[in-house]
Structure formats: C-alpha cells, structure tokens
PDB file of C-alpha atoms in Angstrom:
ATOM      1  CA  MET A   5      93.970 102.407  90.880  1.00  0.00           C
ATOM      2  CA  PHE A   6      96.744 103.861  88.896  1.00  0.00           C
ATOM      3  CA  ASP A   7      97.448 107.554  88.576  1.00  0.00           C
ATOM      4  CA  LEU A   8      99.034 107.674  85.044  1.00  0.00           C
ATOM      5  CA  LYS A   9     100.608 110.655  83.396  1.00  0.00           C
ATOM      6  CA  GLN A  10     102.026 110.522  79.983  1.00  0.00           C
ATOM      7  CA  SER A  11     104.936 112.317  78.404  1.00  0.00           C
ATOM      8  CA  GLN A  12     104.391 115.960  76.997  1.00  0.00           C
ATOM      9  CA  GLU A  13     107.310 115.627  74.577  1.00  0.00           C
ATOM     10  CA  ALA A  14     106.565 116.521  70.923  1.00  0.00           C
ATOM     11  CA  GLY A  15     105.903 113.346  69.012  1.00  0.00           C
ATOM     12  CA  ALA A  16     105.258 111.242  72.203  1.00  0.00           C
ATOM     13  CA  PRO A  17     102.757 108.327  71.458  1.00  0.00           C
ATOM     14  CA  SER A  18      99.427 108.714  72.934  1.00  0.00           C
ATOM     15  CA  LEU A  19      98.512 106.367  75.797  1.00  0.00           C
ATOM     16  CA  ASN A  20      96.059 104.768  73.276  1.00  0.00           C
ATOM     17  CA  PHE A  21      99.024 102.517  72.447  1.00  0.00           C
ATOM     18  CA  LEU A  22      97.847 100.373  75.362  1.00  0.00           C
ATOM     19  CA  ALA A  23      95.078  99.125  72.994  1.00  0.00           C
ATOM     20  CA  GLY A  24      93.021  97.688  75.836  1.00  0.00           C
ATOM     21  CA  GLY A  25      96.019  96.730  77.955  1.00  0.00           C
ATOM     22  CA  ALA A  26      96.680  98.498  81.239  1.00  0.00           C
ATOM     23  CA  PRO A  27      99.578  99.736  83.288  1.00  0.00           C
ATOM     24  CA  GLU A  28     100.906  96.898  85.570  1.00  0.00           C
ATOM     25  CA  PHE A  29     103.135  96.579  88.722  1.00  0.00           C
ATOM     26  CA  ALA A  30     104.490  93.115  89.452  1.00  0.00           C
ATOM     27  CA  PHE A  31     106.360  92.090  92.627  1.00  0.00           C
ATOM     28  CA  GLY A  32     107.745  88.707  93.341  1.00  0.00           C
ATOM     29  CA  CYS A  33     110.183  86.009  92.129  1.00  0.00           C
ATOM     30  CA  ALA A  34     112.033  86.698  88.873  1.00  0.00           C
ATOM     31  CA  ASP A  35     112.262  82.948  88.105  1.00  0.00           C
ATOM     32  CA  GLN A  36     110.085  79.889  89.110  1.00  0.00           C
ATOM     33  CA  ASP A  37     113.359  77.838  89.675  1.00  0.00           C
ATOM     34  CA  PRO A  38     114.246  78.583  93.396  1.00  0.00           C
ATOM     35  CA  THR A  39     117.956  78.204  92.555  1.00  0.00           C
ATOM     36  CA  LYS A  40     117.770  81.068  90.056  1.00  0.00           C
ATOM     37  CA  SER A  41     115.127  83.136  91.580  1.00  0.00           C
ATOM     38  CA  TYR A  42     115.418  86.506  93.242  1.00  0.00           C
ATOM     39  CA  TRP A  43     112.985  89.258  94.367  1.00  0.00           C
ATOM     40  CA  ARG A  44     112.370  91.955  91.892  1.00  0.00           C
ATOM     41  CA  PHE A  45     109.721  94.687  91.045  1.00  0.00           C
ATOM     42  CA  ARG A  46     108.557  95.142  87.529  1.00  0.00           C
ATOM     43  CA  VAL A  47     106.638  97.972  85.859  1.00  0.00           C
ATOM     44  CA  GLY A  48     105.017  97.473  82.532  1.00  0.00           C
ATOM     45  CA  ALA A  49     101.753  97.049  80.740  1.00  0.00           C
ATOM     46  CA  THR A  50      99.447  94.136  80.207  1.00  0.00           C
ATOM     47  CA  PRO A  51      99.143  92.865  76.615  1.00  0.00           C
ATOM     48  CA  PRO A  52      96.705  94.660  74.292  1.00  0.00           C
ATOM     49  CA  GLY A  53      93.151  93.565  74.074  1.00  0.00           C
ATOM     50  CA  SER A  54      91.976  91.023  71.537  1.00  0.00           C
ATOM     51  CA  GLY A  55      91.022  91.895  67.999  1.00  0.00           C
ATOM     52  CA  ILE A  56      93.484  94.751  67.524  1.00  0.00           C
ATOM     53  CA  THR A  57      94.548  95.625  64.028  1.00  0.00           C
ATOM     54  CA  SER A  58      98.157  95.362  62.708  1.00  0.00           C
ATOM     55  CA  ARG A  59      98.232  99.238  62.951  1.00  0.00           C
ATOM     56  CA  ASP A  60      97.357  99.012  66.642  1.00  0.00           C
ATOM     57  CA  GLU A  61      99.994  96.246  67.179  1.00  0.00           C
ATOM     58  CA  ILE A  62     102.659  98.453  65.666  1.00  0.00           C
ATOM     59  CA  ALA A  63     101.520 101.471  67.736  1.00  0.00           C
ATOM     60  CA  HIS A  64     101.578  99.203  70.841  1.00  0.00           C
ATOM     61  CA  GLU A  65     105.153  98.082  70.141  1.00  0.00           C
ATOM     62  CA  LYS A  66     106.358 101.604  69.514  1.00  0.00           C
ATOM     63  CA  GLY A  67     104.611 102.951  72.652  1.00  0.00           C
ATOM     64  CA  MET A  68     106.109 100.220  74.835  1.00  0.00           C
ATOM     65  CA  LYS A  69     109.592 101.016  73.491  1.00  0.00           C
ATOM     66  CA  TYR A  70     109.046 104.706  74.039  1.00  0.00           C
ATOM     67  CA  TYR A  71     107.556 104.536  77.505  1.00  0.00           C
ATOM     68  CA  PHE A  72     109.406 101.611  78.980  1.00  0.00           C
ATOM     69  CA  GLY A  73     112.723 102.163  77.094  1.00  0.00           C
ATOM     70  CA  ALA A  74     114.231 104.801  79.452  1.00  0.00           C
ATOM     71  CA  PRO A  75     115.597 104.095  82.848  1.00  0.00           C
ATOM     72  CA  GLY A  76     113.600 105.364  85.865  1.00  0.00           C
ATOM     73  CA  MET A  77     113.063 105.081  89.589  1.00  0.00           C
ATOM     74  CA  LEU A  78     110.805 103.085  91.831  1.00  0.00           C
ATOM     75  CA  VAL A  79     109.845 105.442  94.657  1.00  0.00           C
ATOM     76  CA  LEU A  80     108.265 104.253  97.892  1.00  0.00           C
ATOM     77  CA  LEU A  81     106.056 106.687  99.778  1.00  0.00           C
ATOM     78  CA  ASP A  82     104.899 106.680 103.452  1.00  0.00           C
ATOM     79  CA  GLU A  83     101.395 107.604 104.653  1.00  0.00           C
ATOM     80  CA  ALA A  84     102.299 111.331 104.477  1.00  0.00           C
ATOM     81  CA  ASP A  85     103.284 110.996 100.786  1.00  0.00           C
ATOM     82  CA  LYS A  86     106.968 111.491 101.784  1.00  0.00           C
ATOM     83  CA  GLU A  87     109.451 109.672  99.597  1.00  0.00           C
ATOM     84  CA  ILE A  88     111.168 107.004 101.775  1.00  0.00           C
ATOM     85  CA  LYS A  89     113.203 104.880  99.296  1.00  0.00           C
ATOM     86  CA  HIS A  90     114.391 105.133  95.734  1.00  0.00           C
ATOM     87  CA  THR A  91     115.353 102.068  93.801  1.00  0.00           C
ATOM     88  CA  PRO A  92     116.618 102.214  90.123  1.00  0.00           C
ATOM     89  CA  LEU A  93     114.513 100.753  87.373  1.00  0.00           C
ATOM     90  CA  THR A  94     116.171  99.477  84.101  1.00  0.00           C
ATOM     91  CA  PRO A  95     114.600  98.634  80.837  1.00  0.00           C
ATOM     92  CA  ARG A  96     114.362  94.832  80.486  1.00  0.00           C
ATOM     93  CA  ASN A  97     112.110  92.541  78.418  1.00  0.00           C
ATOM     94  CA  GLY A  98     109.732  95.347  77.404  1.00  0.00           C
ATOM     95  CA  ALA A  99     109.249  96.733  80.867  1.00  0.00           C
ATOM     96  CA  LEU A 100     111.237  98.395  83.724  1.00  0.00           C
ATOM     97  CA  GLU A 101     112.757  96.222  86.424  1.00  0.00           C
ATOM     98  CA  THR A 102     114.669  96.597  89.558  1.00  0.00           C
ATOM     99  CA  ALA A 103     117.907  94.549  90.032  1.00  0.00           C
ATOM    100  CA  ALA A 104     117.778  91.731  92.645  1.00  0.00           C
ATOM    101  CA  LEU A 105     116.199  93.080  95.889  1.00  0.00           C
ATOM    102  CA  THR A 106     117.557  92.784  99.320  1.00  0.00           C
ATOM    103  CA  GLN A 107     115.508  91.626 102.388  1.00  0.00           C
ATOM    104  CA  ASP A 108     115.423  95.372 103.368  1.00  0.00           C
ATOM    105  CA  ASP A 109     114.146  96.313  99.873  1.00  0.00           C
ATOM    106  CA  VAL A 110     111.386  93.800 100.206  1.00  0.00           C
ATOM    107  CA  ARG A 111     110.405  94.832 103.582  1.00  0.00           C
ATOM    108  CA  ALA A 112     110.315  98.581 102.491  1.00  0.00           C
ATOM    109  CA  ILE A 113     107.989  97.628  99.557  1.00  0.00           C
ATOM    110  CA  LEU A 114     105.627  95.667 101.836  1.00  0.00           C
ATOM    111  CA  ASN A 115     105.527  98.631 104.350  1.00  0.00           C
ATOM    112  CA  ALA A 116     105.101 101.376 101.778  1.00  0.00           C
ATOM    113  CA  SER A 117     101.846 103.321 101.645  1.00  0.00           C
ATOM    114  CA  ALA A 118     102.128 103.990  97.860  1.00  0.00           C
ATOM    115  CA  ILE A 119     104.483 103.119  95.112  1.00  0.00           C
ATOM    116  CA  ARG A 120     105.515 105.309  92.156  1.00  0.00           C
ATOM    117  CA  ALA A 121     107.368 104.341  89.063  1.00  0.00           C
ATOM    118  CA  GLU A 122     108.809 107.387  87.098  1.00  0.00           C
ATOM    119  CA  THR A 123     110.965 108.005  84.074  1.00  0.00           C
ATOM    120  CA  PRO A 124     111.379 111.093  82.070  1.00  0.00           C
ATOM    121  CA  ARG A 125     108.516 109.904  79.899  1.00  0.00           C
ATOM    122  CA  ILE A 126     105.938 108.333  82.224  1.00  0.00           C
ATOM    123  CA  TYR A 127     104.684 108.321  85.799  1.00  0.00           C
ATOM    124  CA  PHE A 128     102.644 105.524  87.493  1.00  0.00           C
ATOM    125  CA  GLU A 129     101.469 105.757  91.089  1.00  0.00           C
ATOM    126  CA  SER A 130      99.272 103.342  93.127  1.00  0.00           C
ATOM    127  CA  GLY A 131      98.500 102.905  96.721  1.00  0.00           C
ATOM    128  CA  THR A 132      99.747  99.568  97.946  1.00  0.00           C
ATOM    129  CA  SER A 133      96.166  98.756  99.051  1.00  0.00           C
ATOM    130  CA  ALA A 134      95.428  98.208  95.366  1.00  0.00           C
ATOM    131  CA  LEU A 135      98.373  95.904  95.230  1.00  0.00           C
ATOM    132  CA  LYS A 136      97.716  94.235  98.589  1.00  0.00           C
ATOM    133  CA  ALA A 137      96.356  90.908  97.351  1.00  0.00           C
ATOM    134  CA  THR A 138      99.345  90.429  94.935  1.00  0.00           C
ATOM    135  CA  ILE A 139     101.837  91.467  97.563  1.00  0.00           C
ATOM    136  CA  ASP A 140     100.379  89.195 100.267  1.00  0.00           C
ATOM    137  CA  ARG A 141     100.389  86.260  97.776  1.00  0.00           C
ATOM    138  CA  ASN A 142     103.888  86.873  96.531  1.00  0.00           C
ATOM    139  CA  ALA A 143     105.308  87.685 100.080  1.00  0.00           C
ATOM    140  CA  LYS A 144     105.318  83.902 100.764  1.00  0.00           C
ATOM    141  CA  LEU A 145     107.226  82.936  97.536  1.00  0.00           C
ATOM    142  CA  PRO A 146     110.603  81.159  97.941  1.00  0.00           C
ATOM    143  CA  CYS A 147     112.598  83.989  96.346  1.00  0.00           C
ATOM    144  CA  ALA A 148     116.152  84.608  97.263  1.00  0.00           C
ATOM    145  CA  THR A 149     117.223  87.916  98.603  1.00  0.00           C
ATOM    146  CA  HIS A 150     120.669  89.436  98.255  1.00  0.00           C
TER     147      HIS A 150
END
C-alpha cells in the first residue's frame, strides 16, 4: 500500500491526473540485454485506465511532467522508521530513476523495511512487504552491478 501525498503548491495538478493509473515502484534490470543491463530503482505511475477522454489524457501528461519532472531522493528506512540510506532520483522517461546501483545499494534495498520516494512535489512511501514478490522475483535477474 502506498502512502501518497501531493504537492500543496498553488496550481499543482490534482492527483486525479492518474486517471485510473496508480503510483508504482519498480526495481530490477534496466535492460533485458545482460550486456547493457544494470540494477536500478524506478518511481512512476502505471498508465491511465482505458476509456479516458482526450482531456484526461492531456491532464495525465501534464501531471506526470509536474510530479515526476523534478529530481528527488529514494530513502530507505529501517524497522524503526530511521532513514538508513539516500539515493538520488533523476527524471527519466516519464518517471524518476536511480543511476546504476552497486551491489551494496541492491542489498540495502532488499534489507529495507520501507522505501520512500520524495521530491519537492510528491511523496510516496511503501513498506517493502508490499513489494516483496517483485523484489524476490527481480533479485534473481542477471543485472550487472557497478
């Protein structure tokens, strides 16, 4: 489950821009080709639901640019909600992504109790138990670490 807080800035798009989509964390290989692949963490939103109007589609594009167009931070938390690691997030391909992750970064993500993504405009937080199936499945991928 995500704890999602939106920007309080004047003129900020409502989170209705998701139009049936949802916040999403993705962790794994950045490319299916093992020679080009590397571990990364991506924060974004799933595509909008079907049957949206052109007005909804424009609102979705604007909302994505607004909320995922500013750099941020990936914060790993321990069981006591203490921040244990910070990793920069950069806008890329309509979402926020980390640079290539090291083996230590991957281990830290796998061992975190909760993961938070924050920018000046948006804040997502989720316990890793909600991401456990994805993390377990992806932990076996042949990604390179740096």
